[in-house]
Short mmCIF file of N, CA and C in Angstrom, two decimals:
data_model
loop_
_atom_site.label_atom_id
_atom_site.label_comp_id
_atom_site.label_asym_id
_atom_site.label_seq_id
_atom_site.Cartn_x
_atom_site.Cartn_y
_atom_site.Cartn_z
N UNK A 1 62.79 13.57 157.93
CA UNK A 1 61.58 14.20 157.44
C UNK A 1 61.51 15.62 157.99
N UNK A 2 61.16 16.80 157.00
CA UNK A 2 61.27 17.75 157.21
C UNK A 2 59.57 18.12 157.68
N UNK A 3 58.49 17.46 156.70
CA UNK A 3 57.70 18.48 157.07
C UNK A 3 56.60 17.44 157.23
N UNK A 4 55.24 17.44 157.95
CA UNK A 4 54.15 16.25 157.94
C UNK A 4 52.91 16.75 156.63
N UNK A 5 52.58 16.17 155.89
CA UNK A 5 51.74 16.96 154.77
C UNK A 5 50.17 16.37 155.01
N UNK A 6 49.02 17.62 154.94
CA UNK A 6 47.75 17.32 155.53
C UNK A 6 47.59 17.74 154.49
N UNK A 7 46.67 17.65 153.75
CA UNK A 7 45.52 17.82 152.70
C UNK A 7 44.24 17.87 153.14
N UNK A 8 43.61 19.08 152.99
CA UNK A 8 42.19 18.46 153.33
C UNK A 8 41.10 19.53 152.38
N UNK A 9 39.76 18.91 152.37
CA UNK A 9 38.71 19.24 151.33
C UNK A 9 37.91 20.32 151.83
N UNK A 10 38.04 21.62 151.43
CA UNK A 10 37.18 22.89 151.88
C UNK A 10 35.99 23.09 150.70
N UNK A 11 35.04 24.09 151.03
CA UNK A 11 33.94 24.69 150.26
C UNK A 11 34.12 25.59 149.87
N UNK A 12 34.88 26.62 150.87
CA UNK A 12 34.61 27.84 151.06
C UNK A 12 36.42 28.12 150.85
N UNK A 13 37.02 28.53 150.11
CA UNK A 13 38.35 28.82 150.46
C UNK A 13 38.79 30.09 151.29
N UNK A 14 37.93 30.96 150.98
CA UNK A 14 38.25 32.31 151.30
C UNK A 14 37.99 32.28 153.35
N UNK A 15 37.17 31.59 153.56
CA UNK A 15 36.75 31.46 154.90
C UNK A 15 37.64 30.53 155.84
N UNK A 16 37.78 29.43 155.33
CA UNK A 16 38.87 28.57 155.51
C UNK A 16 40.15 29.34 155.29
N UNK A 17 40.83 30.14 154.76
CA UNK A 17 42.04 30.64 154.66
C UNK A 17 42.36 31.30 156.55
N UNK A 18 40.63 32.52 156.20
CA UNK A 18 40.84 32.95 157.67
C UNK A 18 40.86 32.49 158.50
N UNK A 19 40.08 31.18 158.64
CA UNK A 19 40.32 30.73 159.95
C UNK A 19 41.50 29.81 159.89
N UNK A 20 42.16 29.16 159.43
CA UNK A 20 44.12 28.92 159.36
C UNK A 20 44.67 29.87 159.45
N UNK A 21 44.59 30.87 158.71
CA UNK A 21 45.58 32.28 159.14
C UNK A 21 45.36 32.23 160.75
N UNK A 22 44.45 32.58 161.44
CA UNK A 22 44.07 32.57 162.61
C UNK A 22 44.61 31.52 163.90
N UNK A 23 44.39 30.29 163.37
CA UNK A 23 44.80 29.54 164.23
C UNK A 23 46.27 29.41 164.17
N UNK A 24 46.94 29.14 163.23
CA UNK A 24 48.08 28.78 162.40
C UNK A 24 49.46 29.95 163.43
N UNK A 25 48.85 31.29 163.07
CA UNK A 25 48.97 32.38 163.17
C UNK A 25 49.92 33.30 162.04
N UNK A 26 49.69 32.46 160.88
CA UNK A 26 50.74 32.86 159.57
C UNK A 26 49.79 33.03 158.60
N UNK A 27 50.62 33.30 157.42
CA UNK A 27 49.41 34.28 156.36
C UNK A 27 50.03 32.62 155.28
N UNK A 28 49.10 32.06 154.32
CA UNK A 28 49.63 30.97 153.56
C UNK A 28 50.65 31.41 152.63
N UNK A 29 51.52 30.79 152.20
CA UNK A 29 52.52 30.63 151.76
C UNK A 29 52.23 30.60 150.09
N UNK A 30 51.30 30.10 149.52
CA UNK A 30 50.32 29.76 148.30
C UNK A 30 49.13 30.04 148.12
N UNK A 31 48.50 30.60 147.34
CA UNK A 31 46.97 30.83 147.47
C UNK A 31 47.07 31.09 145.28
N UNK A 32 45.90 30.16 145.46
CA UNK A 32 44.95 29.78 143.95
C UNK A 32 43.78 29.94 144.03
N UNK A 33 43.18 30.27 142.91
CA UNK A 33 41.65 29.76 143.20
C UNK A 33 40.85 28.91 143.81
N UNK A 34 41.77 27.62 143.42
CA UNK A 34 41.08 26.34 144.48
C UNK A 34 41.93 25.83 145.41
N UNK A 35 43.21 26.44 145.80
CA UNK A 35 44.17 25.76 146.72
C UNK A 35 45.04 27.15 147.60
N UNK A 36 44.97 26.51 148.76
CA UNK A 36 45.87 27.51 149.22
C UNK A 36 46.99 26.59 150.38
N UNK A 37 48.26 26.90 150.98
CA UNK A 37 49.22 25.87 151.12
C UNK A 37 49.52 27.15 152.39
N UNK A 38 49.57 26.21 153.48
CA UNK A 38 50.30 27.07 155.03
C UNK A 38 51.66 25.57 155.12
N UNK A 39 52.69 26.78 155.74
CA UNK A 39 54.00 25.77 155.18
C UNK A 39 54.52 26.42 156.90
N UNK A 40 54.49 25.67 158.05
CA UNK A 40 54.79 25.64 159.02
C UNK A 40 56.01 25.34 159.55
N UNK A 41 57.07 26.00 160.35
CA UNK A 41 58.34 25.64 160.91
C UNK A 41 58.29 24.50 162.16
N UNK A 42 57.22 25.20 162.87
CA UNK A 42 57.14 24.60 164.06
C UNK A 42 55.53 24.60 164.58
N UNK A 43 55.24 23.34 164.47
CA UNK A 43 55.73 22.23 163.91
C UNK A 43 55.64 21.90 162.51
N UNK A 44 56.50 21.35 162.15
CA UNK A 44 56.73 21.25 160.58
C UNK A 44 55.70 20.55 160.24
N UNK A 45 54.70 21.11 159.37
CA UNK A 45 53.35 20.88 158.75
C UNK A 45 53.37 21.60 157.34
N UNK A 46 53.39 20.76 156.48
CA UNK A 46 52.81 21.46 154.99
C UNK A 46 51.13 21.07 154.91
N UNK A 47 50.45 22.16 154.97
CA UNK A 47 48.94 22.01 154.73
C UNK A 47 48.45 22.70 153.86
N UNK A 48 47.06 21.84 153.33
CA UNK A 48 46.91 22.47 152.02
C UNK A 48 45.53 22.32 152.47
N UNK A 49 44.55 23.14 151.62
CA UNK A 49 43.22 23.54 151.79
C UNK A 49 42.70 23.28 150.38
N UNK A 50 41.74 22.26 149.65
CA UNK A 50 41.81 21.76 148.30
C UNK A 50 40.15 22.32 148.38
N UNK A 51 39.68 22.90 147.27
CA UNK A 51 38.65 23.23 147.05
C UNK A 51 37.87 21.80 146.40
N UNK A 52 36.37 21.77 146.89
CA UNK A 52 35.71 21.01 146.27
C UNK A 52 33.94 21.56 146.00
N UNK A 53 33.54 20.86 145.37
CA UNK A 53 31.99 21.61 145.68
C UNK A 53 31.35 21.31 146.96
N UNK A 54 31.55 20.09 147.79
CA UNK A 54 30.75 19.58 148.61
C UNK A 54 31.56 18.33 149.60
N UNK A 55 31.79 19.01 150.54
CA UNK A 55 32.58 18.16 152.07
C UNK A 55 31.40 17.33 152.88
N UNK A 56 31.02 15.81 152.58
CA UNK A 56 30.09 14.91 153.21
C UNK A 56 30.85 14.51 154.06
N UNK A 57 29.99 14.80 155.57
CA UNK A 57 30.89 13.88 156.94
C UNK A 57 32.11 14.18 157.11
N UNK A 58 32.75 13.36 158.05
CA UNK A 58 33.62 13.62 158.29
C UNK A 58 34.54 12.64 158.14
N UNK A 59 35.94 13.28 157.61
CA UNK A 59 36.87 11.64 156.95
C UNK A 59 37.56 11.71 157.54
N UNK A 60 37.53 12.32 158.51
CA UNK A 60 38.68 12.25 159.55
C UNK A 60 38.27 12.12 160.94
N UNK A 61 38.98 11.49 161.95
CA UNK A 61 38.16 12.14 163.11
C UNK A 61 38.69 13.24 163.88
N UNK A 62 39.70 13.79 163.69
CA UNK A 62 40.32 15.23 164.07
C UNK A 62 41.80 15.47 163.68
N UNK A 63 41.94 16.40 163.97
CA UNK A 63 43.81 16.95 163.72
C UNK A 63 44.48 17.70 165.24
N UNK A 64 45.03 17.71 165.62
CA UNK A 64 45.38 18.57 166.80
C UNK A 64 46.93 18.89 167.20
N UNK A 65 47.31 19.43 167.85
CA UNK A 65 48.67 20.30 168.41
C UNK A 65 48.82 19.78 169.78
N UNK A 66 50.06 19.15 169.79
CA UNK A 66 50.72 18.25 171.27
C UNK A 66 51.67 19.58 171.49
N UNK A 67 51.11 20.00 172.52
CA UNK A 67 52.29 21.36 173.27
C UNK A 67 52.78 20.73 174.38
N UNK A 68 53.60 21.55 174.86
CA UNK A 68 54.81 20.78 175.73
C UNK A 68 54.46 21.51 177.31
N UNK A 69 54.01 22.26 177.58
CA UNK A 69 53.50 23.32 179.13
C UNK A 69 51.94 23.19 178.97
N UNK A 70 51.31 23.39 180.44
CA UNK A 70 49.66 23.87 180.82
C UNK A 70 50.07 25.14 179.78
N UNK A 71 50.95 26.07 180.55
CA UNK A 71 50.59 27.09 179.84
C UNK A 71 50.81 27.65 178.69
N UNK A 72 51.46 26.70 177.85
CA UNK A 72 50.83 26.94 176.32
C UNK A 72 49.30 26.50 175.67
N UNK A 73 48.62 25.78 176.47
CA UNK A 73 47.18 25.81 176.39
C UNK A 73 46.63 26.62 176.59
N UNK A 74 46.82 27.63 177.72
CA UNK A 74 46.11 28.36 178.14
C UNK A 74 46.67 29.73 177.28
N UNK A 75 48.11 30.18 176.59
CA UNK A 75 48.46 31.03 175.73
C UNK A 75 47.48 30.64 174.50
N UNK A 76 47.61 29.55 174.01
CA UNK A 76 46.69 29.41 172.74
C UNK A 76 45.27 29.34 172.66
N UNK A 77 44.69 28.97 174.01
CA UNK A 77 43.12 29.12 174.15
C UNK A 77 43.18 31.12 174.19
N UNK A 78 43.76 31.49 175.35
CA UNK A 78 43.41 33.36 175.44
C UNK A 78 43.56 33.53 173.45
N UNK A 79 44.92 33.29 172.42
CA UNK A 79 44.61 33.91 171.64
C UNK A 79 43.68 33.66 170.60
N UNK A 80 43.01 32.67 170.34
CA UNK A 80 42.67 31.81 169.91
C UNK A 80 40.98 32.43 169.80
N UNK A 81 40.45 32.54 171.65
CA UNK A 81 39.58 33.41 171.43
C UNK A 81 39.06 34.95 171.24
N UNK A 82 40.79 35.61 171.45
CA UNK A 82 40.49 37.29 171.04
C UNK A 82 40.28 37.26 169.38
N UNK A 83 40.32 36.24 168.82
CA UNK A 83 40.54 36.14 167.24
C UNK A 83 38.52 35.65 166.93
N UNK A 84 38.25 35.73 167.96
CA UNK A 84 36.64 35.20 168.30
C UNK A 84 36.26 33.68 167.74
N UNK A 85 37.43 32.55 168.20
CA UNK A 85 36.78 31.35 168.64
C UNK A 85 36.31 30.56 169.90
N UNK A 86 35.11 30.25 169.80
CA UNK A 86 34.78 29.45 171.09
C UNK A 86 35.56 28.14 171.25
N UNK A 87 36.09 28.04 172.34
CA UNK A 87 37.04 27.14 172.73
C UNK A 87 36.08 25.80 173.60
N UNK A 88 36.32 24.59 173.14
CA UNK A 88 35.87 23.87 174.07
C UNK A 88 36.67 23.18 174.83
N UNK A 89 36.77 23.59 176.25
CA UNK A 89 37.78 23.25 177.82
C UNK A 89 37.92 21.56 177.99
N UNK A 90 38.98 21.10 178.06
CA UNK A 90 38.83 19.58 179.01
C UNK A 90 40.31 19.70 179.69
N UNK A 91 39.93 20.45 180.77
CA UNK A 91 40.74 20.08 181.95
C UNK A 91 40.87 19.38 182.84
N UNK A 92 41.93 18.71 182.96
CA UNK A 92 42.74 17.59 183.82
C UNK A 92 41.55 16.52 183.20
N UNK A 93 41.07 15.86 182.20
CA UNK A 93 40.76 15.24 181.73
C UNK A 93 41.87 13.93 181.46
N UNK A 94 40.40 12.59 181.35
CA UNK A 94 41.62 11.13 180.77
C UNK A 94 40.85 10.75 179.52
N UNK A 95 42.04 11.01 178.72
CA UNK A 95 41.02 10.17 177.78
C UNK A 95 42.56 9.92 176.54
N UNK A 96 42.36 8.93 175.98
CA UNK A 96 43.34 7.75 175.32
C UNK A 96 44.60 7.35 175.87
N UNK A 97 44.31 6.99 177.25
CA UNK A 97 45.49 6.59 177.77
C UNK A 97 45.98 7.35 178.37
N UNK A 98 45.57 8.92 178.76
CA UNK A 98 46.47 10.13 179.31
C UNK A 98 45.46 10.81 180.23
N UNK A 99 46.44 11.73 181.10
CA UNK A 99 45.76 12.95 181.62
C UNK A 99 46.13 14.01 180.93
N UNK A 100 45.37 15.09 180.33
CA UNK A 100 45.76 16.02 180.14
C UNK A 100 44.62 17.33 179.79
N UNK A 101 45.41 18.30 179.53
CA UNK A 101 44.67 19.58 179.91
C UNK A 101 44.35 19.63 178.02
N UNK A 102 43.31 20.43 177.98
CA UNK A 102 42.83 20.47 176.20
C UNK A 102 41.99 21.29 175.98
N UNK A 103 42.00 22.11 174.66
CA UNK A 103 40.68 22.53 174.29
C UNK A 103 40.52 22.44 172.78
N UNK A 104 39.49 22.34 172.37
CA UNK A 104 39.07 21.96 170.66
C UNK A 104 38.26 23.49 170.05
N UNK A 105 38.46 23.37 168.95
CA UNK A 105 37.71 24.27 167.85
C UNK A 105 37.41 23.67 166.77
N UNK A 106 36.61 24.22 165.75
CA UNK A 106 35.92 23.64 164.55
C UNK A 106 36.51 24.59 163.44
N UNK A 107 36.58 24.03 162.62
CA UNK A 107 37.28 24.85 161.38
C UNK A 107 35.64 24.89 160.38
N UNK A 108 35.60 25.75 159.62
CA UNK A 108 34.66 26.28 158.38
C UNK A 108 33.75 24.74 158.36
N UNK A 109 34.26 23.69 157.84
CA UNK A 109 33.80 22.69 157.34
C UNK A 109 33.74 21.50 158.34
N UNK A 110 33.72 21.59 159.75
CA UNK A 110 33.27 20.76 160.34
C UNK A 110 34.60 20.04 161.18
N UNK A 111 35.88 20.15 161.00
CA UNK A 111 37.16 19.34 161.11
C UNK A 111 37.13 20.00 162.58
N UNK A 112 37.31 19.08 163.21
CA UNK A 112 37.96 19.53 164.60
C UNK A 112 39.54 19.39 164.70
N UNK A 113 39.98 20.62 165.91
CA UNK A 113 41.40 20.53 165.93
C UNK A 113 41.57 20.30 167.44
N UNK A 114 42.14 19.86 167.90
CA UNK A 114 42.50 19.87 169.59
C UNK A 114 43.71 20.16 169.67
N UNK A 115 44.14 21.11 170.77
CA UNK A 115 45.18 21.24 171.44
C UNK A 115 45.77 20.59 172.56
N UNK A 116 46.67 19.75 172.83
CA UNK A 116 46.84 19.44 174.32
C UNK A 116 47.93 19.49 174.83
N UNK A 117 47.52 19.19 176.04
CA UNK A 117 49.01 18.99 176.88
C UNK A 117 48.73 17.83 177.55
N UNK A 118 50.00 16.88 177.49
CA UNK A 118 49.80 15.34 178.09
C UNK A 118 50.28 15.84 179.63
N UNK A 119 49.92 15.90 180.53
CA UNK A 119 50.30 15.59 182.02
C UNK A 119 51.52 14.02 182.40
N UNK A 120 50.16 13.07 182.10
CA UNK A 120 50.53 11.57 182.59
C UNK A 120 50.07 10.60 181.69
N UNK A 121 50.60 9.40 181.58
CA UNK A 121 50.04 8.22 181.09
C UNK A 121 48.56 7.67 182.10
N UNK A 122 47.74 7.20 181.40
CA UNK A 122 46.85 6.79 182.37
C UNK A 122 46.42 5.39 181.56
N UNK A 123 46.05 4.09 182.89
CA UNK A 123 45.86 2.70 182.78
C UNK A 123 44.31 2.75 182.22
N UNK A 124 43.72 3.93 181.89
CA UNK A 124 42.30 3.59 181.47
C UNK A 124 42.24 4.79 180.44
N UNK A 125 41.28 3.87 178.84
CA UNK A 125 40.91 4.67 178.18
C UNK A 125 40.67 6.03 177.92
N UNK A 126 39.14 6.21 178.78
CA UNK A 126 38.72 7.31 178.96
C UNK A 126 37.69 7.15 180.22
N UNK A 127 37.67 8.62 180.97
CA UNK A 127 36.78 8.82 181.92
C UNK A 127 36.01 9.87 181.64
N UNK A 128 34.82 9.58 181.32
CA UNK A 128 33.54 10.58 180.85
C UNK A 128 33.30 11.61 182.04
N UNK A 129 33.17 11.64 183.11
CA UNK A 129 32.61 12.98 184.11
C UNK A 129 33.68 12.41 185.99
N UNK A 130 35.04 13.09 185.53
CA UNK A 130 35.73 12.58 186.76
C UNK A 130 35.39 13.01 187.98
N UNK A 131 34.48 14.17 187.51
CA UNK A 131 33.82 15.21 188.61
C UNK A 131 32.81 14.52 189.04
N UNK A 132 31.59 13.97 188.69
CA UNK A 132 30.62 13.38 189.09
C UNK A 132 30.92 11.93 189.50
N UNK A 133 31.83 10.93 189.00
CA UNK A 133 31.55 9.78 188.83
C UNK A 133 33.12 8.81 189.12
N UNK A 134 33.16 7.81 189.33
CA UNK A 134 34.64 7.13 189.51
C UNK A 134 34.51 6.50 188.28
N UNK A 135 33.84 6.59 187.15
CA UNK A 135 34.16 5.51 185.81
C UNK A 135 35.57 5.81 185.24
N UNK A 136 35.47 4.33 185.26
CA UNK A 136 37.55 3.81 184.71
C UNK A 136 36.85 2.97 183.52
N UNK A 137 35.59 2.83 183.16
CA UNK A 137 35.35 1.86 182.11
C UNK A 137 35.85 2.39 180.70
N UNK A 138 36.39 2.07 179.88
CA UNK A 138 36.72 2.44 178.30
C UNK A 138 35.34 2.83 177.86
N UNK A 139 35.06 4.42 176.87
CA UNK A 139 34.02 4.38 176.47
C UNK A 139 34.39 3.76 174.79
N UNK A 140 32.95 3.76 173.85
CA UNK A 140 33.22 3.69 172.63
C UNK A 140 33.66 4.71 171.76
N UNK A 141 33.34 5.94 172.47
CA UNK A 141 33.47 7.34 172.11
C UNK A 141 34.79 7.87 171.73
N UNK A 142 35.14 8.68 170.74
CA UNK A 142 36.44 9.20 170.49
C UNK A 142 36.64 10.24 171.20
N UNK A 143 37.96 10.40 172.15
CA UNK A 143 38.02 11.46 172.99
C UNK A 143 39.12 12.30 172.32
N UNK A 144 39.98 11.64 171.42
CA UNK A 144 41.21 12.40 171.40
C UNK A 144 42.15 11.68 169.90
#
């Protein structure tokens, strides 16, 4: 398999383009009136941006980027926000089985993306506030 193919349902194409150009850091490969196509090397991702009138909820519960160093988190959070996105931090965080360092953004229509870096395997779900608290209990909550 050469490439992983995402499809997903925008409002706004023109807004949604910028913010993929942005994150992505490539200009799309395709652009239509109602479709535009980012065609990725690394990691091999064909994504497409499908126009609709109206995106209800969310049909997904996120998309995200497994990097291999801390400090490609911290390269993609700095550029990420000179491009003016607010980044949301979870450092040295556990959550689905791992430790790892992360931060999330929101695309036009609500889709979250996370970035991470796995550290370690970890024997518990998730830990909600490692700073305040010793909980090892599994929450119901999606962390990752």
């Amino acid at each position: 398999m050469k490439y992983v193919h995402v499809g997903i349902n925008v409002t706004n194409l023109e807004s949604s383009i910028g913010f993929y150009q942005k994150v992505f850091g490539v200009d799309p490969v395709k652009v239509k009136d109602d479709y535009a196509k980012f065609l990725l090397d690394e990691p091999g991702l064909n994504f497409t941006l499908n126009v609709c009138n109206k995106v209800e909820g969310n049909q997904v519960n996120h998309f995200g980027f497994q990097v291999e160093t801390h400090e490609e988190i911290t390269a993609h959070n700095a550029r990420l926000e000179k491009e003016g996105f607010f980044a949301r931090e979870e450092m040295d965080t556990t959550c689905c089985y791992a430790v790892q360092d992360k931060f999330w953004i929101t695309d036009p229509d609500g889709n979250g993306w996370e970035f991470f870096y796995t550290k370690s395997d970890s024997e518990v779900h998730k830990i909600e506030h490692p700073s305040k608290s010793n909980q090892t209990e599994p929450s119901n909550n999606s962390c990752c």
